[in-house]
Coordinates of C-alpha atoms in Angstrom, one line a residue:
Q1 CA -15.8 -56.7 -16.8
L2 CA -12.0 -56.1 -16.6
Q3 CA -10.2 -53.6 -14.5
L4 CA -6.9 -52.4 -15.8
V5 CA -4.4 -50.6 -13.6
E6 CA -1.3 -49.0 -15.0
S7 CA 1.9 -48.2 -13.0
G8 CA 5.5 -47.3 -13.6
G9 CA 5.2 -43.8 -14.9
G10 CA 7.3 -40.9 -13.6
L11 CA 9.8 -38.2 -14.5
V12 CA 12.9 -39.1 -16.4
Q13 CA 15.6 -37.2 -18.3
P14 CA 15.9 -37.6 -22.1
G15 CA 17.7 -40.9 -22.8
G16 CA 16.4 -42.5 -19.7
S17 CA 14.2 -45.6 -19.4
L18 CA 10.9 -46.6 -17.8
R19 CA 9.0 -49.8 -17.6
L20 CA 5.2 -49.5 -17.5
S21 CA 3.0 -52.3 -16.1
C22 CA -0.7 -52.9 -16.7
V23 CA -2.3 -55.4 -14.2
V24 CA -5.6 -56.9 -15.2
S25 CA -8.2 -57.7 -12.6
D26 CA -8.8 -61.4 -13.4
S27 CA -7.4 -64.4 -15.2
S28 CA -9.2 -63.8 -18.5
M29 CA -6.5 -61.5 -19.8
H30 CA -5.3 -64.2 -22.1
L31 CA -8.5 -63.8 -24.1
Y32 CA -7.7 -60.2 -25.0
K33 CA -5.5 -58.4 -27.4
M34 CA -3.7 -55.7 -25.4
A35 CA -2.4 -52.3 -26.3
W36 CA -0.8 -49.2 -25.0
F37 CA -2.0 -45.8 -26.0
R38 CA -0.9 -42.3 -25.0
R39 CA -2.3 -38.8 -24.9
A40 CA 0.2 -36.0 -25.2
P41 CA -0.8 -32.5 -24.2
G42 CA -3.0 -31.0 -26.8
R43 CA -3.2 -34.1 -28.9
E44 CA -5.6 -37.0 -29.5
R45 CA -5.0 -40.4 -28.0
E46 CA -2.7 -42.4 -30.2
G47 CA -1.6 -46.0 -30.4
V48 CA 1.8 -46.8 -29.1
S49 CA 2.0 -50.6 -29.3
R50 CA -0.2 -53.7 -29.4
I51 CA 0.3 -57.4 -28.6
S52 CA -1.7 -60.4 -29.6
T53 CA -3.3 -62.8 -27.1
T54 CA -0.2 -65.1 -27.2
G55 CA 2.4 -62.5 -27.6
Q56 CA 3.3 -63.8 -31.1
A57 CA 2.5 -60.6 -32.9
T58 CA 3.3 -57.0 -32.0
D59 CA 3.0 -53.6 -33.6
Y60 CA 4.5 -50.3 -32.8
A61 CA 4.0 -46.7 -33.8
D62 CA 6.8 -45.5 -36.1
S63 CA 7.8 -42.9 -33.5
V64 CA 8.6 -45.5 -30.9
K65 CA 9.8 -48.5 -33.0
G66 CA 13.3 -49.6 -31.9
R67 CA 13.0 -47.9 -28.5
F68 CA 9.9 -49.4 -26.9
T69 CA 9.1 -53.1 -26.4
I70 CA 5.7 -54.5 -25.5
S71 CA 5.4 -57.9 -23.7
R72 CA 2.8 -59.8 -21.7
D73 CA 2.8 -62.4 -19.0
N74 CA -0.6 -64.1 -19.1
A75 CA 0.1 -66.1 -16.0
K76 CA 0.6 -62.8 -14.1
N77 CA -2.3 -61.0 -15.8
T78 CA 0.2 -58.3 -16.7
V79 CA 1.2 -56.4 -19.8
Y80 CA 4.4 -54.4 -19.9
L81 CA 5.9 -51.5 -22.0
Q82 CA 9.6 -51.1 -21.8
M83 CA 10.6 -47.6 -22.9
N84 CA 14.2 -46.9 -23.6
N85 CA 16.0 -43.8 -24.9
L86 CA 13.0 -41.6 -24.0
K87 CA 12.5 -38.3 -25.7
P88 CA 10.6 -35.2 -24.6
E89 CA 8.0 -36.0 -27.2
D90 CA 7.2 -39.2 -25.4
T91 CA 5.7 -37.1 -22.6
A92 CA 2.1 -38.2 -22.2
I93 CA -0.4 -40.1 -20.2
Y94 CA 0.0 -43.7 -21.1
Y95 CA -3.1 -46.0 -21.1
C96 CA -3.5 -49.7 -21.2
A97 CA -6.4 -51.1 -23.2
A98 CA -8.0 -54.5 -23.9
A99 CA -9.9 -55.7 -27.0
A100 CA -11.7 -59.0 -27.5
I101 CA -11.9 -58.5 -31.3
L102 CA -9.5 -56.2 -33.1
E103 CA -9.2 -55.2 -36.7
D104 CA -7.4 -51.9 -36.5
W105 CA -5.2 -51.8 -33.4
T106 CA -4.9 -48.0 -33.6
N107 CA -8.7 -47.4 -33.4
T108 CA -9.5 -46.5 -29.8
R109 CA -13.2 -47.4 -30.4
E110 CA -12.4 -51.1 -30.8
Y111 CA -11.2 -51.5 -27.3
N112 CA -13.5 -52.8 -24.6
Y113 CA -11.6 -51.8 -21.5
W114 CA -9.2 -49.0 -20.5
G115 CA -7.1 -48.1 -17.5
Q116 CA -7.0 -44.7 -16.1
G117 CA -3.4 -44.0 -17.2
T118 CA 0.0 -43.3 -15.8
Q119 CA 1.9 -40.1 -16.4
V120 CA 5.3 -40.2 -18.2
T121 CA 7.2 -37.0 -18.3
V122 CA 10.6 -36.7 -20.1
S123 CA 12.4 -33.5 -19.4
S124 CA 15.9 -32.3 -18.6

């Protein structure tokens, strides 16, 4: 069983940047598709971005495309989410997730493992 631990959240002003990290507990991370989700106040958890096992394929929510970049370093068992030009509507708890088999990356039920999340607050 994997453990996922997110870090890098914090309070930033609109237009600022943050880089989130998700560290996986063991060296099997390369077997998993990885994704970032977020839960904004009063809303359901939504998919932000996903990345294939090798990093060759990525997807982004329309709301973050062009501002966020997902990447992974399998040797370090770590997935990243670089967030630029942050907006107040990006305020949410951000979660890292892992899936062995994935058909619809936005479907939370397809993920086997979840981190506990890291808070991102964008406010002036």
